[in-house]
XYZ file of N, CA and C in Angstrom:
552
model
N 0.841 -1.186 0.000
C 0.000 0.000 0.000
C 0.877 1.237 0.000
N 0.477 2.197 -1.025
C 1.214 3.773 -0.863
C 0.242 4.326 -0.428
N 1.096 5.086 0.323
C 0.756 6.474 1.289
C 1.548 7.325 1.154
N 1.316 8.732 0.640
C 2.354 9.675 1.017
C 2.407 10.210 2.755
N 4.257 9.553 2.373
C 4.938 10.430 3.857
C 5.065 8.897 4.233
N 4.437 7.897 4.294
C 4.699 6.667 4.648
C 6.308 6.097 4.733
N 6.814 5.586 5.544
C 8.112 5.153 5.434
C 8.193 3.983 6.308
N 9.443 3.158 5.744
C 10.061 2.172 5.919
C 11.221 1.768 6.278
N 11.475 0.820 7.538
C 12.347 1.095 7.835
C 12.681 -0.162 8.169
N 14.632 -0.837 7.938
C 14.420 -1.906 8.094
C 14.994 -2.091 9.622
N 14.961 -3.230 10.812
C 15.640 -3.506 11.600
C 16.316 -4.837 11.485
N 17.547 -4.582 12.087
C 18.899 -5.712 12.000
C 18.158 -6.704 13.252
N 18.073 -7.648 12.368
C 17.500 -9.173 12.356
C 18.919 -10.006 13.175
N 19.863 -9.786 13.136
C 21.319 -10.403 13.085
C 21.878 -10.083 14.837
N 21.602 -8.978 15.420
C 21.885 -8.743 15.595
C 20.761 -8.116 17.124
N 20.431 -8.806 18.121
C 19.228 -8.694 18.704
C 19.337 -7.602 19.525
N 20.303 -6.971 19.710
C 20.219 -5.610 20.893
C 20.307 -4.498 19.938
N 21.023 -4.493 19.149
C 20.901 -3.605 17.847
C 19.736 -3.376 17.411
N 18.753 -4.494 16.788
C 17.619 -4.576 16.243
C 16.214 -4.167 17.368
N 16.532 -4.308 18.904
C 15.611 -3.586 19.732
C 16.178 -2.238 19.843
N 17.352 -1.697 19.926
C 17.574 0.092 20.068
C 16.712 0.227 18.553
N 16.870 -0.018 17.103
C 16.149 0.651 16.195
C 15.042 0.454 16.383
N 14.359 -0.830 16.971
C 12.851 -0.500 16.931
C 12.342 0.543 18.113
N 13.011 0.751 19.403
C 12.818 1.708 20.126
C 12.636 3.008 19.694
N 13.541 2.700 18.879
C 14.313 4.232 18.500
C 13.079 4.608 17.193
N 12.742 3.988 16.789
C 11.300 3.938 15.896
C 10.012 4.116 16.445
N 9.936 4.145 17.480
C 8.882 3.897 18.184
C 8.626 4.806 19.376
N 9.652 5.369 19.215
C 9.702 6.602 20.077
C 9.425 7.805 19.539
N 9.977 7.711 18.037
C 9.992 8.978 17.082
C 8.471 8.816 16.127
N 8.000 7.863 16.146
C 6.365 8.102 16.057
C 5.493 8.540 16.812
N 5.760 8.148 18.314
C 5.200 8.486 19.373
C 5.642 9.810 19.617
N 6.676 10.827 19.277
C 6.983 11.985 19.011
C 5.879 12.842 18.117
N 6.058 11.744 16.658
C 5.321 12.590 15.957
C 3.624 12.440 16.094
N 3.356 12.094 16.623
C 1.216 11.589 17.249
C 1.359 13.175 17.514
N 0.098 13.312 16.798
C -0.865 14.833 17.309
C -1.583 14.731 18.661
N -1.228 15.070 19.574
C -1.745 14.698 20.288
C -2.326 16.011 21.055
N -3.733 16.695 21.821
C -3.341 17.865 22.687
C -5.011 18.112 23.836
N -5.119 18.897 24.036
C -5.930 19.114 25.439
C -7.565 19.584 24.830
N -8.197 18.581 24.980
C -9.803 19.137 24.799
C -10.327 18.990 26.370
N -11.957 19.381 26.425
C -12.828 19.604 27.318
C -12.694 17.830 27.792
N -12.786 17.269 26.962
C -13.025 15.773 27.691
C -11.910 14.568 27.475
N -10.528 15.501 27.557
C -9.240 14.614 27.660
C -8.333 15.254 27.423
N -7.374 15.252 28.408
C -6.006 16.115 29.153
C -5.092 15.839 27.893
N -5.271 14.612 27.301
C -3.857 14.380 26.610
C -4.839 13.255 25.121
N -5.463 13.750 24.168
C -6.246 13.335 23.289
C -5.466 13.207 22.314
N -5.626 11.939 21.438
C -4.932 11.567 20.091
C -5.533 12.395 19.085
N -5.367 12.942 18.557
C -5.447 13.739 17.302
C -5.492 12.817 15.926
N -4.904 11.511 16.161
C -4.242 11.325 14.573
C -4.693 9.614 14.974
N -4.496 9.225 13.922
C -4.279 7.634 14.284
C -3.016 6.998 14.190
N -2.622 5.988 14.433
C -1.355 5.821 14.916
C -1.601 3.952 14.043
N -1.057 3.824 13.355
C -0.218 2.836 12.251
C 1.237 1.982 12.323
N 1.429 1.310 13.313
C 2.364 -0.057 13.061
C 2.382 -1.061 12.444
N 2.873 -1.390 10.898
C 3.254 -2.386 10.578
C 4.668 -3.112 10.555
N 4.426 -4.153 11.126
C 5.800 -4.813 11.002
C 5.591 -6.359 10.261
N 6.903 -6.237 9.375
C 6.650 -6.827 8.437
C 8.082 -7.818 8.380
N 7.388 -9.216 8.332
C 8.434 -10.217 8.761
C 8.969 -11.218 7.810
N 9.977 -11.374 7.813
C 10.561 -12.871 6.170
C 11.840 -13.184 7.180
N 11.206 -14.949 6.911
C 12.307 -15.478 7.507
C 12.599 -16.700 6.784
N 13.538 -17.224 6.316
C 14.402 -18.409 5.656
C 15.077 -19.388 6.867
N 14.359 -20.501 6.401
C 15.106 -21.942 7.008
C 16.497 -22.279 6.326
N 17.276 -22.260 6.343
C 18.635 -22.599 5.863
C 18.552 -24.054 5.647
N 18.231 -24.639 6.381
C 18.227 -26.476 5.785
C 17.019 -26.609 4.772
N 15.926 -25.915 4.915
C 14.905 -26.509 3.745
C 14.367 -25.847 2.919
N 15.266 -24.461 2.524
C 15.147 -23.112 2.174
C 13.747 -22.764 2.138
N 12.947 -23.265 3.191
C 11.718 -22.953 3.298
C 11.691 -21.155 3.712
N 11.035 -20.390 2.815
C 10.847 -18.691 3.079
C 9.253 -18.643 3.816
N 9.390 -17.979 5.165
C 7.950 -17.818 5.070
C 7.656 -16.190 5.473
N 6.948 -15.509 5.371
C 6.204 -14.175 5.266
C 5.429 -14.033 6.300
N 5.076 -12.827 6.758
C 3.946 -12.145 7.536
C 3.818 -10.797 7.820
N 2.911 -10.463 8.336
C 2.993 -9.022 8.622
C 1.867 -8.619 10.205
N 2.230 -8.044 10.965
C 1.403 -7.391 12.044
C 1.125 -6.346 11.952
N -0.431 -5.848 11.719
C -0.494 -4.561 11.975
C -1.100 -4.150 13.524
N -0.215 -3.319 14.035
C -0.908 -2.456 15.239
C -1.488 -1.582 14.979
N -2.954 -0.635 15.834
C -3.352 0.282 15.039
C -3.820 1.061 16.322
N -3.969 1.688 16.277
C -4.300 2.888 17.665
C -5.164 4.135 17.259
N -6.579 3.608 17.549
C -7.281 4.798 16.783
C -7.818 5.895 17.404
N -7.476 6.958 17.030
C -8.095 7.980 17.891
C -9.482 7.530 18.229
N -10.388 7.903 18.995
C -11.883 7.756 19.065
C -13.002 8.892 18.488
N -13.471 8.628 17.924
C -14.561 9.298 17.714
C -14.885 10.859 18.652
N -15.436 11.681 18.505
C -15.576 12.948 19.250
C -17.037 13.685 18.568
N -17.608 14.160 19.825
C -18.463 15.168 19.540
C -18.376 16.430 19.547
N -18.273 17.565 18.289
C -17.777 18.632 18.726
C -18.219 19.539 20.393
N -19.448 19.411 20.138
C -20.165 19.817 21.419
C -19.298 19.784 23.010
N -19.006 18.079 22.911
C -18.311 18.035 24.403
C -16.821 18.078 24.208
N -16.409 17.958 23.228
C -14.738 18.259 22.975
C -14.397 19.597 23.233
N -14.884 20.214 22.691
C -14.587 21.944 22.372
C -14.170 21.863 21.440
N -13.686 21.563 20.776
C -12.606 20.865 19.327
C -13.219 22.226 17.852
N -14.678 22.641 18.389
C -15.638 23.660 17.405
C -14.721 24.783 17.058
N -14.238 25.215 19.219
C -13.598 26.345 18.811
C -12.588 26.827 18.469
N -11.640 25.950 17.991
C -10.260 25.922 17.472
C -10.021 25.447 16.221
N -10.352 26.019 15.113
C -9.761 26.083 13.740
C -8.748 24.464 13.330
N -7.566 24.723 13.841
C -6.772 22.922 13.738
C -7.731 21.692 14.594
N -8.025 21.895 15.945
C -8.598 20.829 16.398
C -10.182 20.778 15.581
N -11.010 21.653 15.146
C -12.575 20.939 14.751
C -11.733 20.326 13.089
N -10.672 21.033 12.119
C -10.295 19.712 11.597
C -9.782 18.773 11.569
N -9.040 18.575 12.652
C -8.774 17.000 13.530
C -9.732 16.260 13.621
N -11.015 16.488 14.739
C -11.927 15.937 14.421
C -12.965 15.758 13.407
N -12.784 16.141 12.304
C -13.668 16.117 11.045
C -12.948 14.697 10.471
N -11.033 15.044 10.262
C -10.569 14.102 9.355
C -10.769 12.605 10.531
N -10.182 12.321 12.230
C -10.835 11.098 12.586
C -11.948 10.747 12.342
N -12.866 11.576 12.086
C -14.639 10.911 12.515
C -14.584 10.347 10.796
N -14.161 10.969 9.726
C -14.416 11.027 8.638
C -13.755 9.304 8.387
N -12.597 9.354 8.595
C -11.674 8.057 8.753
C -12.079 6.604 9.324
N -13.225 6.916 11.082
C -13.391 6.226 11.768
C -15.203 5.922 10.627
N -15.370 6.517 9.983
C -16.774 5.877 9.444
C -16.752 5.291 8.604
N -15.771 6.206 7.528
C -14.701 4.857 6.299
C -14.511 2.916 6.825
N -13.625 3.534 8.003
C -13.689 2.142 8.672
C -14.768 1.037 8.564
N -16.000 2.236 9.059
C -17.243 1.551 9.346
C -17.717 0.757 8.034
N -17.645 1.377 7.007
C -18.269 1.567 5.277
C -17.414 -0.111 4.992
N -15.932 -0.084 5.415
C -15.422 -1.391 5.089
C -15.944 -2.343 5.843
N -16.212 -2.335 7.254
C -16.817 -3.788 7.896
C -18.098 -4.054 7.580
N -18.647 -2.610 7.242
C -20.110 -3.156 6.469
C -20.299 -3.778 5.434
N -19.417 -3.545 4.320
C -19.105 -3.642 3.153
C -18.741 -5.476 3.466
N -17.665 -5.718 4.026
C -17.317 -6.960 4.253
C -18.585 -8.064 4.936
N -19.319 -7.492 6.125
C -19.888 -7.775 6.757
C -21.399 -8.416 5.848
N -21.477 -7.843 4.921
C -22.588 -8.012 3.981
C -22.404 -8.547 2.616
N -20.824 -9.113 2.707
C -20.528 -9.976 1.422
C -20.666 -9.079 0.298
N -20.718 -7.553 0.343
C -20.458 -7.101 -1.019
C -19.612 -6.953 -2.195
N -19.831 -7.150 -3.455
C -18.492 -6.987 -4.078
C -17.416 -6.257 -4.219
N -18.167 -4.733 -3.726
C -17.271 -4.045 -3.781
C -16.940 -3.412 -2.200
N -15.936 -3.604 -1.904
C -15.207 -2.853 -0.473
C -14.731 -1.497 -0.552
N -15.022 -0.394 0.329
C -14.393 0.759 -0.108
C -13.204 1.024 0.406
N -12.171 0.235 0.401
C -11.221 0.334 1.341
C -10.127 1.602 0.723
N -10.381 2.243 -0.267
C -9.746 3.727 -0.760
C -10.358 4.709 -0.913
N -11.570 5.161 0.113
C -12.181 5.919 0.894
C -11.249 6.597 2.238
N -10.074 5.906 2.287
C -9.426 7.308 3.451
C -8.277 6.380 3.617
N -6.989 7.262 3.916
C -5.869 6.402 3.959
C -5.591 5.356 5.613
N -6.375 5.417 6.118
C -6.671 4.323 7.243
C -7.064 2.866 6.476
N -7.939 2.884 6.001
C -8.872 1.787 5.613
C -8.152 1.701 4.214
N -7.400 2.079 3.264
C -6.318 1.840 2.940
C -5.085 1.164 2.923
N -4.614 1.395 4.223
C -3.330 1.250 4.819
C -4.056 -0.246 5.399
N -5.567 -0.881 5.986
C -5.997 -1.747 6.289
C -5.742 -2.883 5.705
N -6.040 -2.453 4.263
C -6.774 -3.370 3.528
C -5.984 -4.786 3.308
N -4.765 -4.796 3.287
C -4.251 -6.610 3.767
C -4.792 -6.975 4.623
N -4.988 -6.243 5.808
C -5.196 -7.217 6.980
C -6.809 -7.620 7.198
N -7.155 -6.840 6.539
C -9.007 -6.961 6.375
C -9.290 -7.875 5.061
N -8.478 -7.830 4.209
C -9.659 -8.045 3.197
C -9.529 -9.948 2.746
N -9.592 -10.736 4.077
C -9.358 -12.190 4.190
C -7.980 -12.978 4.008
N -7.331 -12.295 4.657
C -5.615 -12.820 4.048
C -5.098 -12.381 5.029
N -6.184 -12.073 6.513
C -5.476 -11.812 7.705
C -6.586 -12.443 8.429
N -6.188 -12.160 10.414
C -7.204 -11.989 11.309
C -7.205 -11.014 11.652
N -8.270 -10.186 12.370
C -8.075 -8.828 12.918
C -8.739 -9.136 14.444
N -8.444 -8.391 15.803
C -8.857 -7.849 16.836
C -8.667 -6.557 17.172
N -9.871 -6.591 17.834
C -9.824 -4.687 18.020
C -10.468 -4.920 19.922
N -10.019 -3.765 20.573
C -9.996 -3.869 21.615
C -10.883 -2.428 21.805
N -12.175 -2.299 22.025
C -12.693 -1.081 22.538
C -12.306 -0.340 23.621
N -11.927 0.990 23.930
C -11.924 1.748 25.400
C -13.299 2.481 25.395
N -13.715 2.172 26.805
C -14.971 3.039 26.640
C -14.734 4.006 28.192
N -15.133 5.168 28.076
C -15.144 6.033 29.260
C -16.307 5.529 30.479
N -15.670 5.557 31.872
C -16.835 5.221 32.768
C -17.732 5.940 33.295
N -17.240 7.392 32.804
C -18.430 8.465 33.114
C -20.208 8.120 32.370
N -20.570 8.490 33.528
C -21.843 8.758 32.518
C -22.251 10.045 32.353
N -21.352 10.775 31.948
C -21.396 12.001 30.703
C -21.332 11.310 29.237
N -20.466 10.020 29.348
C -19.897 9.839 28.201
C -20.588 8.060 28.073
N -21.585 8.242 28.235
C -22.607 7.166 28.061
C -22.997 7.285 26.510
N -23.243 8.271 25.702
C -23.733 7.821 24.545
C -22.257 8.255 23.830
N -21.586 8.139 23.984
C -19.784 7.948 23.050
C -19.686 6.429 23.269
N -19.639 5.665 24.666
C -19.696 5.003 24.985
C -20.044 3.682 24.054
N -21.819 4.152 24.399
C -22.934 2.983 23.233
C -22.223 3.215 21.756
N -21.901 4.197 21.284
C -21.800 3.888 20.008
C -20.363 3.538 19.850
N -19.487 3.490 20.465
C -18.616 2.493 20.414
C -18.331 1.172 20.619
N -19.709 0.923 21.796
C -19.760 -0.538 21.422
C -20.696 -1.048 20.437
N -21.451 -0.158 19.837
C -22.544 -0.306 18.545
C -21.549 -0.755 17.642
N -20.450 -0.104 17.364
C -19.428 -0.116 16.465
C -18.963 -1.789 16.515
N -18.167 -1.511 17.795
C -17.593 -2.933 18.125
C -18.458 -4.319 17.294
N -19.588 -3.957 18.081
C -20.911 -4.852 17.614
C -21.057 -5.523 15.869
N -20.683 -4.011 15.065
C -20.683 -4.399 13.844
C -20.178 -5.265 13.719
N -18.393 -4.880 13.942
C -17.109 -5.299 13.565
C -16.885 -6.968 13.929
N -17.893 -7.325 15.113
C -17.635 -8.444 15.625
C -18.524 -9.437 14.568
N -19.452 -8.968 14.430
C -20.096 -9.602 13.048
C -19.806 -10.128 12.154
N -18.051 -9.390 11.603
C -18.047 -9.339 10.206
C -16.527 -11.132 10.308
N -16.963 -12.030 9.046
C -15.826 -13.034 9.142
C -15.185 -12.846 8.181
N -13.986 -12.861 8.427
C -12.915 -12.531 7.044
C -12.445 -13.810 6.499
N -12.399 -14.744 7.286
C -12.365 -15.753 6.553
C -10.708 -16.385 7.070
N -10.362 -17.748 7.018
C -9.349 -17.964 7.139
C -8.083 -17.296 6.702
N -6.852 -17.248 7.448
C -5.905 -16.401 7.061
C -4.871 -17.584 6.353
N -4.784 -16.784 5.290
C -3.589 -17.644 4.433
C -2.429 -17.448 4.991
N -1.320 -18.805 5.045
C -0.135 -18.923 4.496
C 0.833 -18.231 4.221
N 1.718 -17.967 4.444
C 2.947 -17.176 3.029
C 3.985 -18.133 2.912
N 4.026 -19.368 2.694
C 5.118 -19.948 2.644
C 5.442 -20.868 1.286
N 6.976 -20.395 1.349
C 7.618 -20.511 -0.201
C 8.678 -21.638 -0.176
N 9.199 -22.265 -1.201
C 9.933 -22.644 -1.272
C 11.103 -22.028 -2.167
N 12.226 -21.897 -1.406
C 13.794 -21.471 -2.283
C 14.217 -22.070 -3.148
N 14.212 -22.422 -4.339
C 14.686 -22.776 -5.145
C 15.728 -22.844 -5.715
């Protein structure tokens, strides 16, 4: 999948203390770059969504068996109401929350889409559901882990995040294939 600004990066496999400082060191400087900042209903709010893939090939030396995979982590901002965010009155934050909500319904459009056996998936409707689309579109498994707030201010953010959930749990992607090759 392309994305502009997307990058790649490899870590030394060979070499196991080496290969944890770069992934640290990767993982720190994303967590740098997360939008992150202060609304009415959270001190320290994700702005952005947050995208880990790691992407794995490994070779048997005795049976030059190659096999493949990939993990995606995904960290999604949540949904927001301008109303209780404040997010209205600040120019950058109400389009923060325009582009998550816009992103987080895309989402929705694909598990429905999947969920209902249609032919066509919109998974290039927003570069989230995009950046998804291996791991969704039956050639993976997916879990998603809801946070829900325990206030009951935040009772109907709440329901419709587990409305959401609800969909998502619905939808079967189907067994996950394989990647394994033989070296020739």
């Amino acid at each position: 999948s392309f994305v502009d600004g997307l990058t790649q990066h490899k870590i030394d496999a060979e070499d196991k203390e080496i290969g944890i400082q770069q992934l640290e060191a990767l993982m720190a400087a994303a967590a740098r770059a997360r939008s992150v900042a202060t609304t009415k209903m959270n001190a320290q709010s994700s702005r952005s969504h947050s995208v880990f893939m790691l992407h794995l090939h490994g070779i048997n030396e005795d049976t030059g068996t190659i096999v493949e995979g990939s993990l995606n982590l995904c960290d999604l901002a949540g949904s927001e109401r301008l109303d209780r965010s404040g997010a209205a009155a600040d120019a950058k934050r109400l389009k923060e929350t325009q582009a998550i909500n816009k992103s987080l319904s895309c989402l929705g459009d694909v598990f429905n889409a999947l969920g209902n056996g249609s032919p066509h998936v919109p998974y290039r409707n927003s570069k989230l559901t995009y950046l998804l689309q291996d791991c969704l579109s039956g050639d993976g498994k997916a879990l998603m882990f809801v946070n829900l707030s325990p206030t009951m201010e935040s009772g109907n953010e709440s329901l419709c995040s587990l409305r959401f959930a609800q969909r998502v749990n619905s939808v079967e992607l189907g067994k996950a294939t394989k990647h394994v090759y033989r070296n020739h």
